[in-house]
Amino acid sequence: MRAVVYGAGAMGSIITRLLVEKGVSVVGAVARSPGKVGRDLGEVAGLSFKLGVTVDDDPDAVMSRAAADIAVVAVSSYLRTMYDHLRTCLEHEANVVTIEEESFFPWATAPSLAKRLDLVAKRHGVTIMGSGAQDLYWMTLPSALMGAAHRVDSVHGRTTWNVDDYGPEVAQHVHAGSTLEQFEAHVAREGWPSFVVRNTVDALVADAGLTTAKMESSVAPVLAATDTPSRSLGRVITAGELLGVTDTATTDTLEGPSFTFEQTGCVYARGRSDLNEWVVRGEPAELRLRNDDVPTRLATCTQVVNRIPDVINAPPGFTTVADLPRLRYRHFPLDSYLVGA
Ligand SMILES: NC(=O)c1ccc[n+]([C@@H]2O[C@H](COP(=O)([O-])OP(=O)(O)OC[C@H]3O[C@@H](n4cnc5c(N)ncnc54)[C@H](OP(=O)(O)O)[C@@H]3O)[C@@H](O)[C@H]2O)c1
């Protein structure tokens, strides 16, 4: 199996190691900064050996040379930003798995871009899907929990993750280090996209075969109570500045059950760890699932890599987790899981 690591940042570096260890030939790598372009991917990804793959800032050239079976894309968020990157991969007949969050379930927030990518993928006989932390923790686990209910009145999810576990793209996205005035001015000027919480709720509603009647989303700043060092920003966030944000989406369905998902992405003070918690209310009165100390950073990358055989095996087009088999552990080299292998 031949793969391109498209985005050699914090996530792409971990993904590189996982791919190599699962028997995948990494045959191309994309980044943009002068500090990375021209260097060996093994070195950029912090491996102890070279891979013989030079990081390049020309995606078209990388994809042309690579003849890749799969592009693992970890660059930025939102389909409007990522459209050209994803299209380039598909046009070179590479399947795509991405941690771009909107791709997880894009049909309500970016339907026309998703439809266009669906058509490009079908034209080139390949498949695109979004995976990442969402796959198990925010979709498969709550869906399975709902499977133990006779009646669901409401589903409530709550998750937190540490901005410092990721690269500059993520810190920038949650406005870590901004002043409250800068953040409020930004939201007043440009609004705030409902982002990953909305896409997750959309996926859960679709998976349950329900229909959205009304959706509301909101964002709230998380402010530093004391001066807090940030690894990702490379500076101290002073008291009163933003550590990050809490995004919340609530959907009422035509059929009755309501879904709320609340996600806090912020720079952590020392001693805090990632949380994932889901509560389903109805009959039984309450079903609860709580994961403490979630290794979100690594588990984002492991899930993306474990999804690769599903993506390659799926029919061409834009597919989502709701259409695929459940996530599975891959003990053997990834190509041994391909249909016909
Ligand atoms: N779904 C999930 O569970 C999940 C989890 C974590 C992160 N994410 C998302 O994944 C993305 C990447 O996260 P990260 O922590 O790895 O960020 P990061 O460390 O900033 O990495 C981004 C990478 O993309 C490259 N890049 C950015 N713009 C580019 C462009 N125009 N052309 C070519 N390369 C470009 C960067 O190159 P340089 O390094 O050379 O600048 C870098 O290698 C973010 O959007 C984040 O929100 C999703």
Short mmCIF file of C-alpha atoms and ligand atoms in Angstrom, two decimals:
data_model
loop_
_atom_site.label_atom_id
_atom_site.label_comp_id
_atom_site.label_asym_id
_atom_site.label_seq_id
_atom_site.Cartn_x
_atom_site.Cartn_y
_atom_site.Cartn_z
CA MET A 1 0.00 0.00 0.00
CA ARG A 2 1.36 3.40 -1.01
CA ALA A 3 0.51 6.50 1.04
CA VAL A 4 1.10 10.23 0.93
CA VAL A 5 1.27 12.13 4.22
CA TYR A 6 -0.45 15.34 3.17
CA GLY A 7 0.31 17.77 6.02
CA ALA A 8 3.50 16.94 7.92
CA GLY A 9 2.47 18.73 11.11
CA ALA A 10 1.77 17.48 14.62
CA MET A 11 -0.79 14.89 13.47
CA GLY A 12 0.93 14.03 10.18
CA SER A 13 4.14 13.24 12.06
CA ILE A 14 2.43 10.69 14.33
CA ILE A 15 0.51 9.27 11.36
CA THR A 16 3.82 8.77 9.50
CA ARG A 17 5.16 6.48 12.21
CA LEU A 18 1.91 4.52 12.44
CA LEU A 19 1.81 4.00 8.68
CA VAL A 20 5.38 2.72 8.55
CA GLU A 21 4.74 0.37 11.46
CA LYS A 22 1.65 -1.02 9.69
CA GLY A 23 3.62 -1.95 6.57
CA VAL A 24 2.59 1.01 4.42
CA SER A 25 5.09 2.55 1.96
CA VAL A 26 5.10 6.28 2.50
CA VAL A 27 5.81 7.67 -0.96
CA GLY A 28 5.18 11.41 -0.62
CA ALA A 29 4.81 14.23 1.90
CA VAL A 30 3.38 17.75 1.73
CA ALA A 31 4.08 20.77 3.96
CA ARG A 32 4.75 24.43 3.21
CA SER A 33 7.24 25.98 5.62
CA PRO A 34 10.88 26.50 4.64
CA GLY A 35 11.87 24.65 7.82
CA LYS A 36 10.33 21.43 6.47
CA VAL A 37 10.36 21.60 2.67
CA GLY A 38 13.37 19.77 1.20
CA ARG A 39 13.99 17.68 4.32
CA ASP A 40 13.41 13.95 4.73
CA LEU A 41 9.97 13.12 6.16
CA GLY A 42 11.48 10.69 8.67
CA GLU A 43 13.51 13.53 10.13
CA VAL A 44 10.58 16.01 10.08
CA ALA A 45 8.32 13.44 11.76
CA GLY A 46 10.88 12.82 14.49
CA LEU A 47 11.66 9.22 13.48
CA SER A 48 15.12 7.85 14.18
CA PHE A 49 15.65 6.99 10.50
CA LYS A 50 15.21 8.56 7.08
CA LEU A 51 12.34 7.46 4.86
CA GLY A 52 13.82 8.57 1.55
CA VAL A 53 10.82 10.85 1.07
CA THR A 54 11.47 14.55 0.61
CA VAL A 55 8.87 16.96 2.01
CA ASP A 56 7.55 19.08 -0.85
CA ASP A 57 5.34 22.17 -1.02
CA ASP A 58 3.90 21.31 -4.44
CA PRO A 59 0.93 18.98 -3.83
CA ASP A 60 0.34 18.42 -7.53
CA ALA A 61 3.92 17.26 -8.10
CA VAL A 62 3.84 15.04 -4.99
CA MET A 63 0.59 13.38 -6.00
CA SER A 64 1.74 12.93 -9.64
CA ARG A 65 4.94 11.17 -8.58
CA ALA A 66 3.40 9.14 -5.78
CA ALA A 67 0.75 7.00 -7.54
CA ALA A 68 -0.65 6.64 -4.03
CA ASP A 69 -3.44 4.31 -2.94
CA ILE A 70 -4.27 6.68 -0.07
CA ALA A 71 -3.59 10.28 0.92
CA VAL A 72 -3.81 10.88 4.64
CA VAL A 73 -4.71 14.57 4.87
CA ALA A 74 -4.03 16.53 8.08
CA VAL A 75 -3.73 20.19 7.10
CA SER A 76 -6.51 22.50 8.16
CA SER A 77 -10.20 22.72 9.02
CA TYR A 78 -13.34 23.38 6.94
CA LEU A 79 -14.11 22.12 3.47
CA ARG A 80 -13.96 25.62 2.00
CA THR A 81 -10.27 25.80 3.02
CA MET A 82 -9.49 22.20 2.20
CA TYR A 83 -11.46 21.76 -1.01
CA ASP A 84 -8.53 22.25 -3.42
CA HIS A 85 -6.20 20.03 -1.37
CA LEU A 86 -8.75 17.22 -1.29
CA ARG A 87 -9.67 17.61 -4.96
CA THR A 88 -5.99 17.40 -5.96
CA CYS A 89 -5.64 14.05 -4.18
CA LEU A 90 -8.81 12.64 -5.73
CA GLU A 91 -7.90 13.83 -9.22
CA HIS A 92 -4.66 11.87 -8.89
CA GLU A 93 -6.78 8.80 -8.16
CA ALA A 94 -5.73 8.55 -4.53
CA ASN A 95 -8.32 7.59 -1.92
CA VAL A 96 -8.45 10.12 0.91
CA VAL A 97 -8.85 9.84 4.64
CA THR A 98 -8.73 13.19 6.42
CA ILE A 99 -9.00 14.59 9.92
CA GLU A 100 -10.53 17.79 8.50
CA GLU A 101 -13.45 17.95 10.87
CA GLU A 102 -16.27 18.99 8.54
CA SER A 103 -15.59 15.95 6.34
CA PHE A 104 -16.79 13.70 9.15
CA PHE A 105 -20.40 14.48 8.15
CA PRO A 106 -20.49 17.44 5.73
CA TRP A 107 -24.01 17.08 4.33
CA ALA A 108 -25.63 19.89 6.34
CA THR A 109 -22.78 22.39 6.78
CA ALA A 110 -21.02 22.20 3.38
CA PRO A 111 -23.35 20.18 1.12
CA SER A 112 -22.34 21.71 -2.20
CA LEU A 113 -18.58 21.30 -1.62
CA ALA A 114 -19.14 17.75 -0.38
CA LYS A 115 -21.29 16.97 -3.41
CA ARG A 116 -18.58 18.33 -5.73
CA LEU A 117 -15.92 16.20 -4.03
CA ASP A 118 -18.29 13.23 -4.22
CA LEU A 119 -18.54 13.71 -7.99
CA VAL A 120 -14.78 14.13 -8.41
CA ALA A 121 -14.18 10.98 -6.35
CA LYS A 122 -16.71 8.97 -8.36
CA ARG A 123 -15.25 10.22 -11.64
CA HIS A 124 -11.82 8.96 -10.56
CA GLY A 125 -13.04 5.75 -8.92
CA VAL A 126 -11.81 6.61 -5.41
CA THR A 127 -13.28 7.28 -1.96
CA ILE A 128 -12.97 10.13 0.54
CA MET A 129 -13.95 10.10 4.22
CA GLY A 130 -13.34 12.03 7.44
CA SER A 131 -12.21 10.26 10.60
CA GLY A 132 -10.28 11.17 13.75
CA ALA A 133 -11.26 11.48 17.39
CA GLN A 134 -14.88 11.66 16.29
CA ASP A 135 -14.93 8.15 14.90
CA LEU A 136 -14.94 6.10 18.11
CA TYR A 137 -15.37 8.59 20.92
CA TRP A 138 -18.08 10.88 19.56
CA MET A 139 -19.92 8.57 17.19
CA THR A 140 -19.46 4.83 17.68
CA LEU A 141 -19.55 4.93 21.51
CA PRO A 142 -22.67 7.14 21.88
CA SER A 143 -24.39 5.25 19.03
CA ALA A 144 -23.72 1.95 20.78
CA LEU A 145 -24.95 3.41 24.08
CA MET A 146 -28.21 4.43 22.37
CA GLY A 147 -28.47 0.80 21.24
CA ALA A 148 -29.14 -0.16 24.87
CA ALA A 149 -32.16 2.18 25.11
CA HIS A 150 -35.82 1.29 24.57
CA ARG A 151 -36.66 4.98 24.21
CA VAL A 152 -34.32 7.96 23.84
CA ASP A 153 -35.46 11.40 24.99
CA SER A 154 -32.08 13.10 24.90
CA VAL A 155 -28.41 12.48 24.21
CA HIS A 156 -25.82 14.75 25.80
CA GLY A 157 -22.09 14.58 25.03
CA ARG A 158 -19.25 16.47 26.63
CA THR A 159 -15.60 16.36 25.63
CA THR A 160 -12.40 18.28 26.34
CA TRP A 161 -9.01 18.26 24.65
CA ASN A 162 -5.74 20.13 25.10
CA VAL A 163 -4.78 22.65 22.41
CA ASP A 164 -1.13 22.10 23.35
CA ASP A 165 -1.35 18.52 22.01
CA TYR A 166 -1.71 19.88 18.47
CA GLY A 167 -0.02 22.26 16.05
CA PRO A 168 -0.48 25.95 15.20
CA GLU A 169 -3.53 25.27 13.00
CA VAL A 170 -5.51 24.17 16.04
CA ALA A 171 -4.34 26.96 18.39
CA GLN A 172 -5.30 29.49 15.76
CA HIS A 173 -8.67 27.88 15.21
CA VAL A 174 -9.73 28.20 18.87
CA HIS A 175 -8.19 31.69 19.18
CA ALA A 176 -5.84 30.59 21.98
CA GLY A 177 -3.93 33.64 23.20
CA SER A 178 -6.41 36.22 21.86
CA THR A 179 -7.80 38.88 24.12
CA LEU A 180 -11.52 38.73 24.86
CA GLU A 181 -11.99 41.94 22.85
CA GLN A 182 -10.20 40.46 19.80
CA PHE A 183 -12.28 37.27 20.03
CA GLU A 184 -15.59 39.14 20.41
CA ALA A 185 -14.72 41.47 17.55
CA HIS A 186 -13.86 38.45 15.36
CA VAL A 187 -17.17 36.72 16.16
CA ALA A 188 -19.13 39.96 15.60
CA ARG A 189 -17.39 40.51 12.26
CA GLU A 190 -17.28 36.98 10.85
CA GLY A 191 -19.68 34.91 12.95
CA TRP A 192 -18.65 31.53 14.29
CA PRO A 193 -19.09 28.34 12.30
CA SER A 194 -20.79 25.54 14.22
CA PHE A 195 -17.77 23.38 13.42
CA VAL A 196 -17.09 19.90 14.68
CA VAL A 197 -19.87 19.67 17.28
CA ARG A 198 -22.51 20.29 14.63
CA ASN A 199 -21.02 17.73 12.24
CA THR A 200 -20.85 15.16 15.04
CA VAL A 201 -24.48 15.69 16.04
CA ASP A 202 -25.53 15.52 12.38
CA ALA A 203 -23.74 12.16 12.07
CA LEU A 204 -25.40 10.79 15.23
CA VAL A 205 -28.87 11.91 14.09
CA ALA A 206 -28.35 10.33 10.65
CA ASP A 207 -26.99 7.13 12.19
CA ALA A 208 -30.17 6.82 14.29
CA GLY A 209 -32.31 7.31 11.17
CA LEU A 210 -33.81 10.53 12.59
CA THR A 211 -34.48 13.91 10.98
CA THR A 212 -33.22 17.28 12.16
CA ALA A 213 -36.03 19.74 12.93
CA LYS A 214 -34.02 22.53 14.55
CA MET A 215 -30.32 23.10 15.23
CA GLU A 216 -28.72 25.72 17.44
CA SER A 217 -25.04 26.28 18.11
CA SER A 218 -23.02 28.62 20.28
CA VAL A 219 -19.47 29.41 21.25
CA ALA A 220 -18.12 30.63 24.60
CA PRO A 221 -14.56 31.76 25.31
CA VAL A 222 -12.53 29.89 27.95
CA LEU A 223 -10.45 32.51 29.74
CA ALA A 224 -7.20 31.98 31.64
CA ALA A 225 -7.70 32.47 35.39
CA THR A 226 -3.93 32.74 35.87
CA ASP A 227 -0.93 33.08 33.57
CA THR A 228 -0.74 29.75 31.67
CA PRO A 229 2.23 28.60 29.56
CA SER A 230 1.31 27.26 26.11
CA ARG A 231 3.63 24.86 24.28
CA SER A 232 1.74 25.32 21.04
CA LEU A 233 1.93 29.13 21.12
CA GLY A 234 5.44 29.15 22.56
CA ARG A 235 4.47 31.80 25.10
CA VAL A 236 2.53 32.40 28.29
CA ILE A 237 -1.17 33.15 27.91
CA THR A 238 -1.77 35.90 30.40
CA ALA A 239 -4.70 35.88 32.83
CA GLY A 240 -7.82 37.14 31.05
CA GLU A 241 -6.74 35.99 27.56
CA LEU A 242 -8.35 33.04 25.80
CA LEU A 243 -7.17 29.52 26.53
CA GLY A 244 -9.61 28.34 23.87
CA VAL A 245 -13.35 27.95 23.37
CA THR A 246 -16.34 25.78 24.19
CA ASP A 247 -18.51 24.95 21.17
CA THR A 248 -22.02 23.60 21.72
CA ALA A 249 -24.59 22.29 19.23
CA THR A 250 -28.13 21.17 20.02
CA THR A 251 -30.42 19.47 17.55
CA ASP A 252 -34.11 18.70 18.07
CA THR A 253 -35.39 15.96 15.81
CA LEU A 254 -38.82 15.68 14.17
CA GLU A 255 -39.22 12.31 15.87
CA GLY A 256 -38.54 13.64 19.42
CA PRO A 257 -35.05 12.80 20.71
CA SER A 258 -32.77 15.81 21.16
CA PHE A 259 -28.97 15.75 20.85
CA THR A 260 -26.47 18.12 22.49
CA PHE A 261 -22.70 18.00 22.11
CA GLU A 262 -20.36 20.31 23.99
CA GLN A 263 -16.68 20.45 23.16
CA THR A 264 -13.97 22.41 24.97
CA GLY A 265 -10.66 22.81 23.16
CA CYS A 266 -8.29 24.89 25.28
CA VAL A 267 -4.76 25.11 26.62
CA TYR A 268 -4.78 23.12 29.85
CA ALA A 269 -3.46 24.18 33.20
CA ARG A 270 -1.13 21.51 34.63
CA GLY A 271 -2.73 18.25 35.80
CA ARG A 272 -5.83 18.27 33.59
CA SER A 273 -6.55 15.46 31.11
CA ASP A 274 -8.96 14.80 28.24
CA LEU A 275 -12.53 13.75 28.99
CA ASN A 276 -15.27 12.14 26.91
CA GLU A 277 -18.72 11.62 28.45
CA TRP A 278 -22.11 10.72 26.99
CA VAL A 279 -25.47 10.49 28.76
CA VAL A 280 -28.54 8.99 27.10
CA ARG A 281 -31.86 9.70 28.88
CA GLY A 282 -35.19 7.95 28.27
CA GLU A 283 -35.84 4.31 29.16
CA PRO A 284 -33.70 3.24 31.00
CA ALA A 285 -33.82 6.62 32.76
CA GLU A 286 -30.10 7.09 32.24
CA LEU A 287 -27.31 5.35 30.36
CA ARG A 288 -23.91 6.88 31.01
CA LEU A 289 -20.50 6.34 29.47
CA ARG A 290 -17.44 8.21 30.68
CA ASN A 291 -13.84 8.01 29.46
CA ASP A 292 -11.22 9.74 31.60
CA ASP A 293 -7.66 10.45 30.47
CA VAL A 294 -8.56 10.00 26.79
CA PRO A 295 -5.36 9.98 24.67
CA THR A 296 -7.09 12.16 22.05
CA ARG A 297 -3.98 13.19 20.15
CA LEU A 298 -2.68 9.68 19.55
CA ALA A 299 -6.14 8.13 19.24
CA THR A 300 -6.97 10.63 16.48
CA CYS A 301 -4.09 9.24 14.44
CA THR A 302 -4.63 5.56 15.27
CA GLN A 303 -8.26 5.80 14.18
CA VAL A 304 -7.40 7.47 10.89
CA VAL A 305 -4.82 4.80 10.11
CA ASN A 306 -7.12 1.93 11.13
CA ARG A 307 -9.79 3.36 8.81
CA ILE A 308 -7.58 3.19 5.71
CA PRO A 309 -8.65 -0.32 4.57
CA ASP A 310 -12.34 0.65 5.00
CA VAL A 311 -11.83 3.75 2.85
CA ILE A 312 -10.04 1.85 0.07
CA ASN A 313 -12.61 -0.98 0.21
CA ALA A 314 -15.64 1.38 0.09
CA PRO A 315 -17.47 2.24 -3.13
CA PRO A 316 -16.22 5.45 -4.83
CA GLY A 317 -17.54 8.79 -3.59
CA PHE A 318 -17.74 10.83 -0.38
CA THR A 319 -18.53 8.37 2.38
CA THR A 320 -18.96 8.81 6.13
CA VAL A 321 -18.58 6.68 9.21
CA ALA A 322 -22.35 6.20 9.23
CA ASP A 323 -21.96 4.18 5.97
CA LEU A 324 -18.92 2.10 6.96
CA PRO A 325 -18.32 -0.94 9.18
CA ARG A 326 -17.40 -0.15 12.76
CA LEU A 327 -13.80 0.79 13.49
CA ARG A 328 -11.57 -2.28 13.93
CA TYR A 329 -8.14 -3.01 15.38
CA ARG A 330 -5.61 -3.76 12.61
CA HIS A 331 -3.02 -6.19 13.89
CA PHE A 332 -1.56 -7.06 10.49
CA PRO A 333 -0.13 -4.90 7.69
CA LEU A 334 -2.91 -2.68 6.38
CA ASP A 335 -2.88 -4.10 2.87
CA SER A 336 -3.88 -7.52 4.21
CA TYR A 337 -7.33 -6.02 5.03
CA LEU A 338 -8.07 -4.98 1.45
CA VAL A 339 -10.85 -6.80 -0.36
CA GLY A 340 -9.25 -9.50 -2.50
CA ALA A 341 -5.96 -9.42 -0.55
N1 LIG B 1 -10.60 15.16 13.50
C1 LIG B 1 -9.78 15.15 14.53
O1 LIG B 1 -9.93 14.35 15.44
C2 LIG B 1 -8.64 16.11 14.58
C3 LIG B 1 -7.70 16.01 15.63
C4 LIG B 1 -6.60 16.85 15.59
C5 LIG B 1 -6.45 17.81 14.60
N2 LIG B 1 -7.43 17.90 13.64
C6 LIG B 1 -7.29 18.90 12.55
O2 LIG B 1 -6.19 18.51 11.74
C7 LIG B 1 -5.53 19.67 11.24
C8 LIG B 1 -4.04 19.55 11.46
O3 LIG B 1 -3.76 19.54 12.85
P1 LIG B 1 -2.25 19.57 13.37
O4 LIG B 1 -2.30 19.61 14.86
O5 LIG B 1 -1.46 18.48 12.71
O6 LIG B 1 -1.81 20.98 12.79
P2 LIG B 1 -0.34 21.48 12.36
O7 LIG B 1 0.70 20.88 13.25
O8 LIG B 1 -0.43 22.96 12.25
O9 LIG B 1 -0.12 20.81 10.91
C9 LIG B 1 -0.68 21.29 9.73
C10 LIG B 1 0.19 20.80 8.59
O10 LIG B 1 -0.39 21.21 7.35
C11 LIG B 1 0.59 21.91 6.58
N3 LIG B 1 -0.09 22.95 5.81
C12 LIG B 1 -0.90 23.92 6.27
N4 LIG B 1 -1.35 24.67 5.24
C13 LIG B 1 -0.79 24.14 4.12
C14 LIG B 1 -0.87 24.48 2.76
N5 LIG B 1 -1.62 25.50 2.33
N6 LIG B 1 -0.18 23.73 1.87
C15 LIG B 1 0.56 22.67 2.28
N7 LIG B 1 0.67 22.31 3.58
C16 LIG B 1 0.00 23.04 4.48
C17 LIG B 1 1.54 22.51 7.60
O11 LIG B 1 2.79 22.73 6.98
P3 LIG B 1 3.96 23.49 7.79
O12 LIG B 1 4.20 22.70 9.04
O13 LIG B 1 5.11 23.45 6.86
O14 LIG B 1 3.42 24.86 8.08
C18 LIG B 1 1.60 21.37 8.61
O15 LIG B 1 2.51 20.39 8.15
C19 LIG B 1 -6.20 20.89 11.92
O16 LIG B 1 -7.14 21.46 11.03
C20 LIG B 1 -6.95 20.27 13.08
O17 LIG B 1 -8.13 21.00 13.42
C21 LIG B 1 -8.49 17.08 13.62
#
